[in-house]
Amino acid sequence: MTRVNVHPLSASETALAREWIANCQWADLDEDLIAELPTPVVWRGVARHYDGGVGQFLDDVHDDRPPTA
Protein backbone atom coordinates (compact mmCIF):
# COMPACT_ATOMS: atom_id res chain seq x y z
CA MET A 1 0.00 0.00 0.00
CA THR A 2 1.25 3.48 -0.86
CA ARG A 3 0.97 6.17 1.77
CA VAL A 4 0.17 9.64 0.47
CA ASN A 5 0.82 12.82 2.41
CA VAL A 6 -1.89 15.37 1.80
CA HIS A 7 -0.89 18.99 2.11
CA PRO A 8 -3.64 21.60 1.79
CA LEU A 9 -2.37 23.97 -0.89
CA SER A 10 -2.65 27.60 0.18
CA ALA A 11 -3.45 30.59 -1.98
CA SER A 12 0.12 31.85 -1.52
CA GLU A 13 1.53 28.50 -2.69
CA THR A 14 -0.75 28.62 -5.71
CA ALA A 15 0.49 32.15 -6.43
CA LEU A 16 4.06 30.85 -6.28
CA ALA A 17 3.13 28.03 -8.65
CA ARG A 18 1.62 30.55 -11.08
CA GLU A 19 4.83 32.59 -10.82
CA TRP A 20 6.87 29.47 -11.61
CA ILE A 21 4.66 28.81 -14.64
CA ALA A 22 5.15 32.39 -15.81
CA ASN A 23 8.92 31.91 -15.61
CA CYS A 24 8.82 28.72 -17.68
CA GLN A 25 9.39 28.78 -21.39
CA TRP A 26 5.81 27.96 -22.28
CA ALA A 27 5.50 30.43 -25.13
CA ASP A 28 1.76 29.92 -25.58
CA LEU A 29 0.89 31.22 -22.09
CA ASP A 30 0.96 34.89 -21.20
CA GLU A 31 0.39 36.33 -17.72
CA ASP A 32 -3.35 36.88 -18.29
CA LEU A 33 -3.85 33.25 -19.34
CA ILE A 34 -1.82 32.01 -16.38
CA ALA A 35 -3.93 34.11 -14.00
CA GLU A 36 -7.09 32.56 -15.46
CA LEU A 37 -5.93 28.94 -15.12
CA PRO A 38 -8.10 27.03 -12.66
CA THR A 39 -6.17 26.09 -9.53
CA PRO A 40 -6.35 22.32 -10.21
CA VAL A 41 -4.82 22.90 -13.65
CA VAL A 42 -1.97 24.88 -12.09
CA TRP A 43 -1.17 22.03 -9.71
CA ARG A 44 -1.47 19.38 -12.42
CA GLY A 45 1.07 21.39 -14.41
CA VAL A 46 3.42 21.51 -11.42
CA ALA A 47 2.94 17.78 -10.85
CA ARG A 48 3.70 16.99 -14.48
CA HIS A 49 6.46 19.49 -15.28
CA TYR A 50 8.27 20.44 -12.06
CA ASP A 51 11.26 18.18 -11.47
CA GLY A 52 10.13 16.15 -8.45
CA GLY A 53 6.48 17.13 -8.70
CA VAL A 54 4.34 18.99 -6.21
CA GLY A 55 6.21 17.66 -3.18
CA GLN A 56 9.55 18.92 -4.44
CA PHE A 57 8.00 22.25 -5.46
CA LEU A 58 6.66 22.73 -1.93
CA ASP A 59 10.01 21.71 -0.42
CA ASP A 60 11.77 24.23 -2.67
CA VAL A 61 9.45 27.15 -1.90
CA HIS A 62 9.40 26.34 1.82
CA ASP A 63 13.09 25.91 2.50
CA ASP A 64 12.37 26.43 6.23
CA ARG A 65 10.34 23.23 6.65
CA PRO A 66 11.35 19.56 6.74
CA PRO A 67 11.25 17.70 3.38
CA THR A 68 8.02 15.89 2.48
CA ALA A 69 9.79 12.67 1.46
N, CA, C, O and CB atoms as a CASP TS submission, in Angstrom:
PFRMAT TS
TARGET T0000
AUTHOR 0000-0000-0000
METHOD Language model
MODEL 1
PARENT N/A
ATOM      1  N   MET     1       0.834  -1.168   0.000  1.00  0.00           N
ATOM      2  CA  MET     1       0.000   0.000   0.000  1.00  0.00           C
ATOM      3  C   MET     1       0.889   1.244   0.000  1.00  0.00           C
ATOM      4  O   MET     1       1.895   1.298   0.708  1.00  0.00           O
ATOM      5  CB  MET     1      -0.954  -0.009   1.210  1.00  0.00           C
ATOM      6  N   THR     2       0.514   2.229  -0.789  1.00  0.00           N
ATOM      7  CA  THR     2       1.247   3.482  -0.859  1.00  0.00           C
ATOM      8  C   THR     2       0.619   4.489   0.077  1.00  0.00           C
ATOM      9  O   THR     2      -0.596   4.685   0.077  1.00  0.00           O
ATOM     10  CB  THR     2       1.279   4.024  -2.293  1.00  0.00           C
ATOM     11  N   ARG     3       1.453   5.121   0.868  1.00  0.00           N
ATOM     12  CA  ARG     3       0.972   6.169   1.767  1.00  0.00           C
ATOM     13  C   ARG     3       1.163   7.508   1.081  1.00  0.00           C
ATOM     14  O   ARG     3       2.224   7.784   0.521  1.00  0.00           O
ATOM     15  CB  ARG     3       1.716   6.133   3.140  1.00  0.00           C
ATOM     16  N   VAL     4       0.129   8.341   1.126  1.00  0.00           N
ATOM     17  CA  VAL     4       0.173   9.643   0.466  1.00  0.00           C
ATOM     18  C   VAL     4       0.013  10.718   1.517  1.00  0.00           C
ATOM     19  O   VAL     4      -0.942  10.707   2.293  1.00  0.00           O
ATOM     20  CB  VAL     4      -0.926   9.766  -0.627  1.00  0.00           C
ATOM     21  N   ASN     5       0.966  11.659   1.538  1.00  0.00           N
ATOM     22  CA  ASN     5       0.819  12.820   2.407  1.00  0.00           C
ATOM     23  C   ASN     5      -0.041  13.843   1.697  1.00  0.00           C
ATOM     24  O   ASN     5       0.191  14.155   0.529  1.00  0.00           O
ATOM     25  CB  ASN     5       2.200  13.423   2.791  1.00  0.00           C
ATOM     26  N   VAL     6      -1.024  14.359   2.390  1.00  0.00           N
ATOM     27  CA  VAL     6      -1.894  15.373   1.802  1.00  0.00           C
ATOM     28  C   VAL     6      -1.571  16.701   2.455  1.00  0.00           C
ATOM     29  O   VAL     6      -1.646  16.845   3.675  1.00  0.00           O
ATOM     30  CB  VAL     6      -3.403  15.011   1.980  1.00  0.00           C
ATOM     31  N   HIS     7      -1.216  17.653   1.642  1.00  0.00           N
ATOM     32  CA  HIS     7      -0.889  18.993   2.111  1.00  0.00           C
ATOM     33  C   HIS     7      -1.918  19.938   1.520  1.00  0.00           C
ATOM     34  O   HIS     7      -2.015  20.046   0.297  1.00  0.00           O
ATOM     35  CB  HIS     7       0.573  19.412   1.713  1.00  0.00           C
ATOM     36  N   PRO     8      -2.694  20.631   2.357  1.00  0.00           N
ATOM     37  CA  PRO     8      -3.639  21.597   1.785  1.00  0.00           C
ATOM     38  C   PRO     8      -2.856  22.739   1.128  1.00  0.00           C
ATOM     39  O   PRO     8      -2.037  23.391   1.776  1.00  0.00           O
ATOM     40  CB  PRO     8      -4.610  22.151   2.886  1.00  0.00           C
ATOM     41  N   LEU     9      -3.108  22.967  -0.125  1.00  0.00           N
ATOM     42  CA  LEU     9      -2.370  23.971  -0.886  1.00  0.00           C
ATOM     43  C   LEU     9      -2.988  25.342  -0.636  1.00  0.00           C
ATOM     44  O   LEU     9      -4.180  25.553  -0.863  1.00  0.00           O
ATOM     45  CB  LEU     9      -2.370  23.633  -2.404  1.00  0.00           C
ATOM     46  N   SER    10      -2.162  26.265  -0.166  1.00  0.00           N
ATOM     47  CA  SER    10      -2.647  27.597   0.178  1.00  0.00           C
ATOM     48  C   SER    10      -2.700  28.495  -1.057  1.00  0.00           C
ATOM     49  O   SER    10      -2.143  28.180  -2.108  1.00  0.00           O
ATOM     50  CB  SER    10      -1.757  28.228   1.254  1.00  0.00           C
ATOM     51  N   ALA    11      -3.379  29.609  -0.893  1.00  0.00           N
ATOM     52  CA  ALA    11      -3.454  30.594  -1.975  1.00  0.00           C
ATOM     53  C   ALA    11      -2.064  31.148  -2.288  1.00  0.00           C
ATOM     54  O   ALA    11      -1.753  31.411  -3.450  1.00  0.00           O
ATOM     55  CB  ALA    11      -4.419  31.745  -1.598  1.00  0.00           C
ATOM     56  N   SER    12      -1.226  31.328  -1.267  1.00  0.00           N
ATOM     57  CA  SER    12       0.121  31.854  -1.524  1.00  0.00           C
ATOM     58  C   SER    12       0.982  30.825  -2.262  1.00  0.00           C
ATOM     59  O   SER    12       1.802  31.195  -3.103  1.00  0.00           O
ATOM     60  CB  SER    12       0.802  32.257  -0.200  1.00  0.00           C
ATOM     61  N   GLU    13       0.801  29.542  -1.953  1.00  0.00           N
ATOM     62  CA  GLU    13       1.526  28.502  -2.687  1.00  0.00           C
ATOM     63  C   GLU    13       1.067  28.448  -4.135  1.00  0.00           C
ATOM     64  O   GLU    13       1.878  28.271  -5.044  1.00  0.00           O
ATOM     65  CB  GLU    13       1.332  27.132  -2.020  1.00  0.00           C
ATOM     66  N   THR    14      -0.231  28.602  -4.346  1.00  0.00           N
ATOM     67  CA  THR    14      -0.754  28.616  -5.713  1.00  0.00           C
ATOM     68  C   THR    14      -0.208  29.824  -6.467  1.00  0.00           C
ATOM     69  O   THR    14       0.107  29.723  -7.653  1.00  0.00           O
ATOM     70  CB  THR    14      -2.302  28.635  -5.709  1.00  0.00           C
ATOM     71  N   ALA    15      -0.094  30.960  -5.792  1.00  0.00           N
ATOM     72  CA  ALA    15       0.488  32.149  -6.433  1.00  0.00           C
ATOM     73  C   ALA    15       1.944  31.886  -6.818  1.00  0.00           C
ATOM     74  O   ALA    15       2.388  32.297  -7.890  1.00  0.00           O
ATOM     75  CB  ALA    15       0.397  33.380  -5.490  1.00  0.00           C
ATOM     76  N   LEU    16       2.682  31.207  -5.951  1.00  0.00           N
ATOM     77  CA  LEU    16       4.062  30.851  -6.278  1.00  0.00           C
ATOM     78  C   LEU    16       4.118  29.884  -7.458  1.00  0.00           C
ATOM     79  O   LEU    16       5.010  29.984  -8.301  1.00  0.00           O
ATOM     80  CB  LEU    16       4.755  30.232  -5.059  1.00  0.00           C
ATOM     81  N   ALA    17       3.177  28.957  -7.523  1.00  0.00           N
ATOM     82  CA  ALA    17       3.126  28.026  -8.651  1.00  0.00           C
ATOM     83  C   ALA    17       2.824  28.777  -9.944  1.00  0.00           C
ATOM     84  O   ALA    17       3.415  28.481 -10.983  1.00  0.00           O
ATOM     85  CB  ALA    17       2.064  26.932  -8.406  1.00  0.00           C
ATOM     86  N   ARG    18       1.917  29.739  -9.891  1.00  0.00           N
ATOM     87  CA  ARG    18       1.622  30.553 -11.077  1.00  0.00           C
ATOM     88  C   ARG    18       2.860  31.345 -11.499  1.00  0.00           C
ATOM     89  O   ARG    18       3.136  31.486 -12.690  1.00  0.00           O
ATOM     90  CB  ARG    18       0.438  31.515 -10.799  1.00  0.00           C
ATOM     91  N   GLU    19       3.599  31.857 -10.522  1.00  0.00           N
ATOM     92  CA  GLU    19       4.831  32.588 -10.821  1.00  0.00           C
ATOM     93  C   GLU    19       5.851  31.666 -11.489  1.00  0.00           C
ATOM     94  O   GLU    19       6.531  32.065 -12.435  1.00  0.00           O
ATOM     95  CB  GLU    19       5.424  33.200  -9.533  1.00  0.00           C
ATOM     96  N   TRP    20       5.954  30.428 -10.992  1.00  0.00           N
ATOM     97  CA  TRP    20       6.867  29.465 -11.608  1.00  0.00           C
ATOM     98  C   TRP    20       6.454  29.204 -13.059  1.00  0.00           C
ATOM     99  O   TRP    20       7.296  29.159 -13.956  1.00  0.00           O
ATOM    100  CB  TRP    20       6.889  28.139 -10.802  1.00  0.00           C
ATOM    101  N   ILE    21       5.155  29.033 -13.274  1.00  0.00           N
ATOM    102  CA  ILE    21       4.658  28.806 -14.639  1.00  0.00           C
ATOM    103  C   ILE    21       5.018  29.983 -15.533  1.00  0.00           C
ATOM    104  O   ILE    21       5.442  29.794 -16.673  1.00  0.00           O
ATOM    105  CB  ILE    21       3.128  28.585 -14.638  1.00  0.00           C
ATOM    106  N   ALA    22       4.849  31.197 -15.018  1.00  0.00           N
ATOM    107  CA  ALA    22       5.152  32.395 -15.811  1.00  0.00           C
ATOM    108  C   ALA    22       6.630  32.458 -16.186  1.00  0.00           C
ATOM    109  O   ALA    22       6.986  33.013 -17.226  1.00  0.00           O
ATOM    110  CB  ALA    22       4.757  33.658 -15.038  1.00  0.00           C
ATOM    111  N   ASN    23       7.487  31.891 -15.344  1.00  0.00           N
ATOM    112  CA  ASN    23       8.923  31.908 -15.612  1.00  0.00           C
ATOM    113  C   ASN    23       9.380  30.759 -16.505  1.00  0.00           C
ATOM    114  O   ASN    23      10.534  30.725 -16.931  1.00  0.00           O
ATOM    115  CB  ASN    23       9.679  31.864 -14.318  1.00  0.00           C
ATOM    116  N   CYS    24       8.483  29.821 -16.787  1.00  0.00           N
ATOM    117  CA  CYS    24       8.819  28.718 -17.682  1.00  0.00           C
ATOM    118  C   CYS    24       8.791  29.196 -19.123  1.00  0.00           C
ATOM    119  O   CYS    24       8.269  30.269 -19.428  1.00  0.00           O
ATOM    120  CB  CYS    24       7.848  27.536 -17.487  1.00  0.00           C
ATOM    121  N   GLN    25       9.347  28.406 -19.982  1.00  0.00           N
ATOM    122  CA  GLN    25       9.386  28.777 -21.393  1.00  0.00           C
ATOM    123  C   GLN    25       8.202  28.182 -22.146  1.00  0.00           C
ATOM    124  O   GLN    25       8.367  27.539 -23.183  1.00  0.00           O
ATOM    125  CB  GLN    25      10.700  28.321 -22.029  1.00  0.00           C
ATOM    126  N   TRP    26       7.025  28.404 -21.615  1.00  0.00           N
ATOM    127  CA  TRP    26       5.807  27.959 -22.279  1.00  0.00           C
ATOM    128  C   TRP    26       5.297  29.142 -23.095  1.00  0.00           C
ATOM    129  O   TRP    26       4.502  29.944 -22.604  1.00  0.00           O
ATOM    130  CB  TRP    26       4.721  27.447 -21.244  1.00  0.00           C
ATOM    131  N   ALA    27       5.743  29.245 -24.301  1.00  0.00           N
ATOM    132  CA  ALA    27       5.501  30.426 -25.134  1.00  0.00           C
ATOM    133  C   ALA    27       4.026  30.707 -25.375  1.00  0.00           C
ATOM    134  O   ALA    27       3.661  31.847 -25.665  1.00  0.00           O
ATOM    135  CB  ALA    27       6.192  30.263 -26.452  1.00  0.00           C
ATOM    136  N   ASP    28       3.175  29.703 -25.264  1.00  0.00           N
ATOM    137  CA  ASP    28       1.762  29.920 -25.579  1.00  0.00           C
ATOM    138  C   ASP    28       0.956  30.443 -24.391  1.00  0.00           C
ATOM    139  O   ASP    28      -0.258  30.610 -24.507  1.00  0.00           O
ATOM    140  CB  ASP    28       1.149  28.635 -26.072  1.00  0.00           C
ATOM    141  N   LEU    29       1.598  30.704 -23.256  1.00  0.00           N
ATOM    142  CA  LEU    29       0.892  31.225 -22.086  1.00  0.00           C
ATOM    143  C   LEU    29       1.430  32.599 -21.716  1.00  0.00           C
ATOM    144  O   LEU    29       2.620  32.760 -21.448  1.00  0.00           O
ATOM    145  CB  LEU    29       1.025  30.259 -20.893  1.00  0.00           C
ATOM    146  N   ASP    30       0.538  33.590 -21.704  1.00  0.00           N
ATOM    147  CA  ASP    30       0.956  34.892 -21.200  1.00  0.00           C
ATOM    148  C   ASP    30       0.395  35.064 -19.781  1.00  0.00           C
ATOM    149  O   ASP    30      -0.358  34.216 -19.302  1.00  0.00           O
ATOM    150  CB  ASP    30       0.471  36.048 -22.149  1.00  0.00           C
ATOM    151  N   GLU    31       0.759  36.144 -19.124  1.00  0.00           N
ATOM    152  CA  GLU    31       0.387  36.327 -17.719  1.00  0.00           C
ATOM    153  C   GLU    31      -1.122  36.316 -17.502  1.00  0.00           C
ATOM    154  O   GLU    31      -1.591  35.803 -16.486  1.00  0.00           O
ATOM    155  CB  GLU    31       0.959  37.624 -17.201  1.00  0.00           C
ATOM    156  N   ASP    32      -1.888  36.872 -18.433  1.00  0.00           N
ATOM    157  CA  ASP    32      -3.347  36.875 -18.288  1.00  0.00           C
ATOM    158  C   ASP    32      -3.905  35.455 -18.338  1.00  0.00           C
ATOM    159  O   ASP    32      -4.788  35.104 -17.555  1.00  0.00           O
ATOM    160  CB  ASP    32      -3.994  37.735 -19.386  1.00  0.00           C
ATOM    161  N   LEU    33      -3.390  34.640 -19.258  1.00  0.00           N
ATOM    162  CA  LEU    33      -3.853  33.255 -19.340  1.00  0.00           C
ATOM    163  C   LEU    33      -3.467  32.467 -18.092  1.00  0.00           C
ATOM    164  O   LEU    33      -4.250  31.656 -17.598  1.00  0.00           O
ATOM    165  CB  LEU    33      -3.280  32.576 -20.586  1.00  0.00           C
ATOM    166  N   ILE    34      -2.268  32.703 -17.588  1.00  0.00           N
ATOM    167  CA  ILE    34      -1.819  32.012 -16.379  1.00  0.00           C
ATOM    168  C   ILE    34      -2.711  32.385 -15.199  1.00  0.00           C
ATOM    169  O   ILE    34      -3.072  31.525 -14.397  1.00  0.00           O
ATOM    170  CB  ILE    34      -0.343  32.354 -16.070  1.00  0.00           C
ATOM    171  N   ALA    35      -3.064  33.656 -15.092  1.00  0.00           N
ATOM    172  CA  ALA    35      -3.925  34.115 -13.997  1.00  0.00           C
ATOM    173  C   ALA    35      -5.313  33.483 -14.072  1.00  0.00           C
ATOM    174  O   ALA    35      -5.971  33.308 -13.046  1.00  0.00           O
ATOM    175  CB  ALA    35      -4.048  35.640 -14.023  1.00  0.00           C
ATOM    176  N   GLU    36      -5.761  33.141 -15.278  1.00  0.00           N
ATOM    177  CA  GLU    36      -7.093  32.561 -15.462  1.00  0.00           C
ATOM    178  C   GLU    36      -7.122  31.039 -15.341  1.00  0.00           C
ATOM    179  O   GLU    36      -8.198  30.441 -15.340  1.00  0.00           O
ATOM    180  CB  GLU    36      -7.630  32.959 -16.803  1.00  0.00           C
ATOM    181  N   LEU    37      -5.945  30.404 -15.240  1.00  0.00           N
ATOM    182  CA  LEU    37      -5.927  28.942 -15.120  1.00  0.00           C
ATOM    183  C   LEU    37      -6.620  28.526 -13.826  1.00  0.00           C
ATOM    184  O   LEU    37      -6.347  29.097 -12.770  1.00  0.00           O
ATOM    185  CB  LEU    37      -4.468  28.398 -15.157  1.00  0.00           C
ATOM    186  N   PRO    38      -7.503  27.549 -13.892  1.00  0.00           N
ATOM    187  CA  PRO    38      -8.097  27.033 -12.657  1.00  0.00           C
ATOM    188  C   PRO    38      -7.008  26.429 -11.772  1.00  0.00           C
ATOM    189  O   PRO    38      -6.046  25.845 -12.271  1.00  0.00           O
ATOM    190  CB  PRO    38      -9.191  25.976 -12.972  1.00  0.00           C
ATOM    191  N   THR    39      -7.163  26.569 -10.481  1.00  0.00           N
ATOM    192  CA  THR    39      -6.172  26.086  -9.529  1.00  0.00           C
ATOM    193  C   THR    39      -5.799  24.625  -9.745  1.00  0.00           C
ATOM    194  O   THR    39      -4.612  24.303  -9.701  1.00  0.00           O
ATOM    195  CB  THR    39      -6.681  26.270  -8.133  1.00  0.00           C
ATOM    196  N   PRO    40      -6.757  23.720  -9.976  1.00  0.00           N
ATOM    197  CA  PRO    40      -6.352  22.321 -10.212  1.00  0.00           C
ATOM    198  C   PRO    40      -5.447  22.159 -11.437  1.00  0.00           C
ATOM    199  O   PRO    40      -4.571  21.294 -11.449  1.00  0.00           O
ATOM    200  CB  PRO    40      -7.588  21.450 -10.383  1.00  0.00           C
ATOM    201  N   VAL    41      -5.651  22.970 -12.447  1.00  0.00           N
ATOM    202  CA  VAL    41      -4.819  22.903 -13.650  1.00  0.00           C
ATOM    203  C   VAL    41      -3.398  23.366 -13.328  1.00  0.00           C
ATOM    204  O   VAL    41      -2.424  22.793 -13.817  1.00  0.00           O
ATOM    205  CB  VAL    41      -5.428  23.767 -14.786  1.00  0.00           C
ATOM    206  N   VAL    42      -3.291  24.405 -12.505  1.00  0.00           N
ATOM    207  CA  VAL    42      -1.972  24.885 -12.089  1.00  0.00           C
ATOM    208  C   VAL    42      -1.206  23.756 -11.411  1.00  0.00           C
ATOM    209  O   VAL    42      -0.048  23.499 -11.740  1.00  0.00           O
ATOM    210  CB  VAL    42      -2.099  26.103 -11.138  1.00  0.00           C
ATOM    211  N   TRP    43      -1.855  23.085 -10.465  1.00  0.00           N
ATOM    212  CA  TRP    43      -1.169  22.033  -9.708  1.00  0.00           C
ATOM    213  C   TRP    43      -0.911  20.787 -10.550  1.00  0.00           C
ATOM    214  O   TRP    43       0.078  20.090 -10.323  1.00  0.00           O
ATOM    215  CB  TRP    43      -1.983  21.659  -8.482  1.00  0.00           C
ATOM    216  N   ARG    44      -1.772  20.495 -11.507  1.00  0.00           N
ATOM    217  CA  ARG    44      -1.475  19.381 -12.423  1.00  0.00           C
ATOM    218  C   ARG    44      -0.238  19.700 -13.259  1.00  0.00           C
ATOM    219  O   ARG    44       0.580  18.824 -13.538  1.00  0.00           O
ATOM    220  CB  ARG    44      -2.688  19.089 -13.350  1.00  0.00           C
ATOM    221  N   GLY    45      -0.115  20.972 -13.655  1.00  0.00           N
ATOM    222  CA  GLY    45       1.072  21.385 -14.407  1.00  0.00           C
ATOM    223  C   GLY    45       2.340  21.262 -13.576  1.00  0.00           C
ATOM    224  O   GLY    45       3.374  20.818 -14.076  1.00  0.00           O
ATOM    225  N   VAL    46       2.263  21.653 -12.313  1.00  0.00           N
ATOM    226  CA  VAL    46       3.415  21.512 -11.421  1.00  0.00           C
ATOM    227  C   VAL    46       3.749  20.027 -11.263  1.00  0.00           C
ATOM    228  O   VAL    46       4.911  19.629 -11.345  1.00  0.00           O
ATOM    229  CB  VAL    46       3.131  22.167 -10.030  1.00  0.00           C
ATOM    230  N   ALA    47       2.723  19.223 -11.038  1.00  0.00           N
ATOM    231  CA  ALA    47       2.939  17.778 -10.852  1.00  0.00           C
ATOM    232  C   ALA    47       3.606  17.159 -12.079  1.00  0.00           C
ATOM    233  O   ALA    47       4.475  16.296 -11.951  1.00  0.00           O
ATOM    234  CB  ALA    47       1.602  17.065 -10.566  1.00  0.00           C
ATOM    235  N   ARG    48       3.205  17.594 -13.243  1.00  0.00           N
ATOM    236  CA  ARG    48       3.703  16.994 -14.481  1.00  0.00           C
ATOM    237  C   ARG    48       5.063  17.550 -14.903  1.00  0.00           C
ATOM    238  O   ARG    48       5.897  16.813 -15.429  1.00  0.00           O
ATOM    239  CB  ARG    48       2.701  17.212 -15.594  1.00  0.00           C
ATOM    240  N   HIS    49       5.293  18.857 -14.673  1.00  0.00           N
ATOM    241  CA  HIS    49       6.456  19.495 -15.277  1.00  0.00           C
ATOM    242  C   HIS    49       7.544  19.934 -14.298  1.00  0.00           C
ATOM    243  O   HIS    49       8.675  20.175 -14.722  1.00  0.00           O
ATOM    244  CB  HIS    49       6.010  20.668 -16.043  1.00  0.00           C
ATOM    245  N   TYR    50       7.244  20.043 -13.019  1.00  0.00           N
ATOM    246  CA  TYR    50       8.273  20.444 -12.056  1.00  0.00           C
ATOM    247  C   TYR    50       9.094  19.215 -11.696  1.00  0.00           C
ATOM    248  O   TYR    50       8.532  18.174 -11.355  1.00  0.00           O
ATOM    249  CB  TYR    50       7.641  21.092 -10.776  1.00  0.00           C
ATOM    250  N   ASP    51      10.395  19.321 -11.766  1.00  0.00           N
ATOM    251  CA  ASP    51      11.262  18.184 -11.466  1.00  0.00           C
ATOM    252  C   ASP    51      11.065  17.773 -10.007  1.00  0.00           C
ATOM    253  O   ASP    51      11.473  18.491  -9.094  1.00  0.00           O
ATOM    254  CB  ASP    51      12.756  18.531 -11.748  1.00  0.00           C
ATOM    255  N   GLY    52      10.445  16.628  -9.798  1.00  0.00           N
ATOM    256  CA  GLY    52      10.134  16.154  -8.450  1.00  0.00           C
ATOM    257  C   GLY    52       8.682  16.350  -8.069  1.00  0.00           C
ATOM    258  O   GLY    52       8.260  15.922  -6.994  1.00  0.00           O
ATOM    259  N   GLY    53       7.912  16.988  -8.930  1.00  0.00           N
ATOM    260  CA  GLY    53       6.478  17.133  -8.704  1.00  0.00           C
ATOM    261  C   GLY    53       6.117  18.148  -7.638  1.00  0.00           C
ATOM    262  O   GLY    53       6.924  18.995  -7.255  1.00  0.00           O
ATOM    263  N   VAL    54       4.889  18.042  -7.171  1.00  0.00           N
ATOM    264  CA  VAL    54       4.344  18.993  -6.210  1.00  0.00           C
ATOM    265  C   VAL    54       5.133  18.961  -4.901  1.00  0.00           C
ATOM    266  O   VAL    54       5.433  20.007  -4.326  1.00  0.00           O
ATOM    267  CB  VAL    54       2.865  18.694  -5.945  1.00  0.00           C
ATOM    268  N   GLY    55       5.466  17.761  -4.436  1.00  0.00           N
ATOM    269  CA  GLY    55       6.208  17.655  -3.176  1.00  0.00           C
ATOM    270  C   GLY    55       7.530  18.396  -3.223  1.00  0.00           C
ATOM    271  O   GLY    55       7.878  19.112  -2.285  1.00  0.00           O
ATOM    272  N   GLN    56       8.267  18.228  -4.308  1.00  0.00           N
ATOM    273  CA  GLN    56       9.550  18.925  -4.435  1.00  0.00           C
ATOM    274  C   GLN    56       9.341  20.422  -4.584  1.00  0.00           C
ATOM    275  O   GLN    56      10.110  21.212  -4.035  1.00  0.00           O
ATOM    276  CB  GLN    56      10.342  18.385  -5.632  1.00  0.00           C
ATOM    277  N   PHE    57       8.307  20.825  -5.320  1.00  0.00           N
ATOM    278  CA  PHE    57       8.004  22.248  -5.460  1.00  0.00           C
ATOM    279  C   PHE    57       7.780  22.866  -4.086  1.00  0.00           C
ATOM    280  O   PHE    57       8.338  23.916  -3.768  1.00  0.00           O
ATOM    281  CB  PHE    57       6.764  22.461  -6.359  1.00  0.00           C
ATOM    282  N   LEU    58       6.949  22.200  -3.268  1.00  0.00           N
ATOM    283  CA  LEU    58       6.662  22.727  -1.932  1.00  0.00           C
ATOM    284  C   LEU    58       7.913  22.748  -1.060  1.00  0.00           C
ATOM    285  O   LEU    58       8.121  23.693  -0.300  1.00  0.00           O
ATOM    286  CB  LEU    58       5.570  21.896  -1.257  1.00  0.00           C
ATOM    287  N   ASP    59       8.745  21.717  -1.162  1.00  0.00           N
ATOM    288  CA  ASP    59      10.011  21.712  -0.422  1.00  0.00           C
ATOM    289  C   ASP    59      10.878  22.890  -0.845  1.00  0.00           C
ATOM    290  O   ASP    59      11.501  23.545  -0.010  1.00  0.00           O
ATOM    291  CB  ASP    59      10.768  20.385  -0.644  1.00  0.00           C
ATOM    292  N   ASP    60      10.913  23.156  -2.152  1.00  0.00           N
ATOM    293  CA  ASP    60      11.766  24.230  -2.669  1.00  0.00           C
ATOM    294  C   ASP    60      11.264  25.617  -2.273  1.00  0.00           C
ATOM    295  O   ASP    60      12.071  26.502  -1.988  1.00  0.00           O
ATOM    296  CB  ASP    60      11.857  24.135  -4.180  1.00  0.00           C
ATOM    297  N   VAL    61       9.960  25.819  -2.252  1.00  0.00           N
ATOM    298  CA  VAL    61       9.446  27.154  -1.903  1.00  0.00           C
ATOM    299  C   VAL    61       9.370  27.365  -0.397  1.00  0.00           C
ATOM    300  O   VAL    61       9.269  28.497   0.076  1.00  0.00           O
ATOM    301  CB  VAL    61       8.066  27.363  -2.516  1.00  0.00           C
ATOM    302  N   HIS    62       9.419  26.263   0.356  1.00  0.00           N
ATOM    303  CA  HIS    62       9.401  26.345   1.817  1.00  0.00           C
ATOM    304  C   HIS    62      10.702  25.762   2.352  1.00  0.00           C
ATOM    305  O   HIS    62      10.707  24.711   2.992  1.00  0.00           O
ATOM    306  CB  HIS    62       8.167  25.592   2.415  1.00  0.00           C
ATOM    307  N   ASP    63      11.800  26.453   2.085  1.00  0.00           N
ATOM    308  CA  ASP    63      13.095  25.911   2.503  1.00  0.00           C
ATOM    309  C   ASP    63      13.266  25.892   4.022  1.00  0.00           C
ATOM    310  O   ASP    63      14.283  25.403   4.516  1.00  0.00           O
ATOM    311  CB  ASP    63      14.213  26.719   1.879  1.00  0.00           C
ATOM    312  N   ASP    64      12.295  26.412   4.771  1.00  0.00           N
ATOM    313  CA  ASP    64      12.367  26.432   6.226  1.00  0.00           C
ATOM    314  C   ASP    64      11.633  25.264   6.873  1.00  0.00           C
ATOM    315  O   ASP    64      11.565  25.187   8.099  1.00  0.00           O
ATOM    316  CB  ASP    64      11.807  27.723   6.744  1.00  0.00           C
ATOM    317  N   ARG    65      11.085  24.356   6.074  1.00  0.00           N
ATOM    318  CA  ARG    65      10.341  23.226   6.651  1.00  0.00           C
ATOM    319  C   ARG    65      11.024  21.915   6.296  1.00  0.00           C
ATOM    320  O   ARG    65      11.805  21.861   5.347  1.00  0.00           O
ATOM    321  CB  ARG    65       8.875  23.218   6.151  1.00  0.00           C
ATOM    322  N   PRO    66      10.736  20.853   7.053  1.00  0.00           N
ATOM    323  CA  PRO    66      11.345  19.563   6.743  1.00  0.00           C
ATOM    324  C   PRO    66      10.853  19.041   5.396  1.00  0.00           C
ATOM    325  O   PRO    66       9.724  19.338   5.006  1.00  0.00           O
ATOM    326  CB  PRO    66      11.039  18.545   7.850  1.00  0.00           C
ATOM    327  N   PRO    67      11.671  18.270   4.673  1.00  0.00           N
ATOM    328  CA  PRO    67      11.247  17.705   3.380  1.00  0.00           C
ATOM    329  C   PRO    67      10.038  16.798   3.533  1.00  0.00           C
ATOM    330  O   PRO    67       9.832  16.188   4.582  1.00  0.00           O
ATOM    331  CB  PRO    67      12.394  16.925   2.738  1.00  0.00           C
ATOM    332  N   THR    68       9.227  16.715   2.456  1.00  0.00           N
ATOM    333  CA  THR    68       8.020  15.889   2.479  1.00  0.00           C
ATOM    334  C   THR    68       8.323  14.421   2.311  1.00  0.00           C
ATOM    335  O   THR    68       7.517  13.581   2.711  1.00  0.00           O
ATOM    336  CB  THR    68       7.070  16.326   1.403  1.00  0.00           C
ATOM    337  N   ALA    69       9.468  14.082   1.730  1.00  0.00           N
ATOM    338  CA  ALA    69       9.794  12.667   1.465  1.00  0.00           C
ATOM    339  C   ALA    69      10.285  11.952   2.693  1.00  0.00           C
ATOM    340  O   ALA    69      10.598  10.763   2.633  1.00  0.00           O
ATOM    341  CB  ALA    69      10.838  12.559   0.381  1.00  0.00           C
TER
END
